Amino acid sequence: MNIAVLLPSLINKAPIQVAKDIVDKLILEGCKVEVFYFKDIVELSFNCPTNKISLLEKFDYEKYDVIHSHMIKPDFYIWFHKKNINSLCVSTLHNEIDKVLNDYYGVLISKIFTPLWVMFLKAQDQVVCLSKFAKNHLQKKHNINNVT
């Protein structure tokens, strides 16, 4: 199976470390993985090819069985390019969207970006949450049903 992983950057912080763990496990399972990232911060190395791209830049989507995104910028990318993507699109959601945005950026940013992020997630074929609490929150508060 060929999998593209979309990340905001390769910064050495928890969400990217989780993505790296997923990539490492996929490679151990025999998958061919390639990582694409947007911001030029490279603090982690991956055991697969990595490519810096822009939000408007397309890559060969047909080469991948799954395109797996993490965080708002990669989820936006999928939403923006979805009409050109036939691959299965999966997002891993690391936390409760509105709470995290509020904690990091304040109420105003949370009120603006939470509905946008929810819209981006609805373009995904599947959303994977790291906890049952996050799954229930997405389903009940944001009406996203393609959650596991």
PDB file of C-alpha atoms in Angstrom, residues 4-9 19 34-38 53 59 61 67-71 73-75 77-78 85:
ATOM      1  CA  ALA A   4       1.124   9.974   1.503  1.00  0.00           C
ATOM      2  CA  VAL A   5       1.266  11.718   4.872  1.00  0.00           C
ATOM      3  CA  LEU A   6       0.610  15.477   4.999  1.00  0.00           C
ATOM      4  CA  LEU A   7       2.051  17.476   7.892  1.00  0.00           C
ATOM      5  CA  PRO A   8       2.256  21.209   8.610  1.00  0.00           C
ATOM      6  CA  SER A   9       6.018  20.887   9.258  1.00  0.00           C
ATOM      7  CA  ALA A  19       2.522  11.153  12.966  1.00  0.00           C
ATOM      8  CA  GLU A  34       6.068   9.486   1.600  1.00  0.00           C
ATOM      9  CA  VAL A  35       5.731  12.599   3.782  1.00  0.00           C
ATOM     10  CA  PHE A  36       4.733  16.016   2.449  1.00  0.00           C
ATOM     11  CA  TYR A  37       5.003  19.126   4.620  1.00  0.00           C
ATOM     12  CA  PHE A  38       4.298  22.846   4.206  1.00  0.00           C
ATOM     13  CA  ILE A  53       5.259  21.590  -0.899  1.00  0.00           C
ATOM     14  CA  PHE A  59       1.457  16.116  -6.279  1.00  0.00           C
ATOM     15  CA  TYR A  61      -2.348  11.801  -5.957  1.00  0.00           C
ATOM     16  CA  ILE A  67      -3.588  10.352   1.773  1.00  0.00           C
ATOM     17  CA  HIS A  68      -3.329  10.851   5.534  1.00  0.00           C
ATOM     18  CA  SER A  69      -3.394  14.377   6.965  1.00  0.00           C
ATOM     19  CA  HIS A  70      -2.639  15.714  10.435  1.00  0.00           C
ATOM     20  CA  MET A  71      -3.742  19.141  11.744  1.00  0.00           C
ATOM     21  CA  LYS A  73      -3.269  23.105   7.363  1.00  0.00           C
ATOM     22  CA  PRO A  74      -3.043  19.580   5.878  1.00  0.00           C
ATOM     23  CA  ASP A  75      -6.799  19.131   6.421  1.00  0.00           C
ATOM     24  CA  TYR A  77      -5.117  21.056   1.740  1.00  0.00           C
ATOM     25  CA  ILE A  78      -7.318  17.959   1.352  1.00  0.00           C
ATOM     26  CA  ILE A  85      -8.083  13.281  -5.321  1.00  0.00           C
TER      27      ILE A  85
END
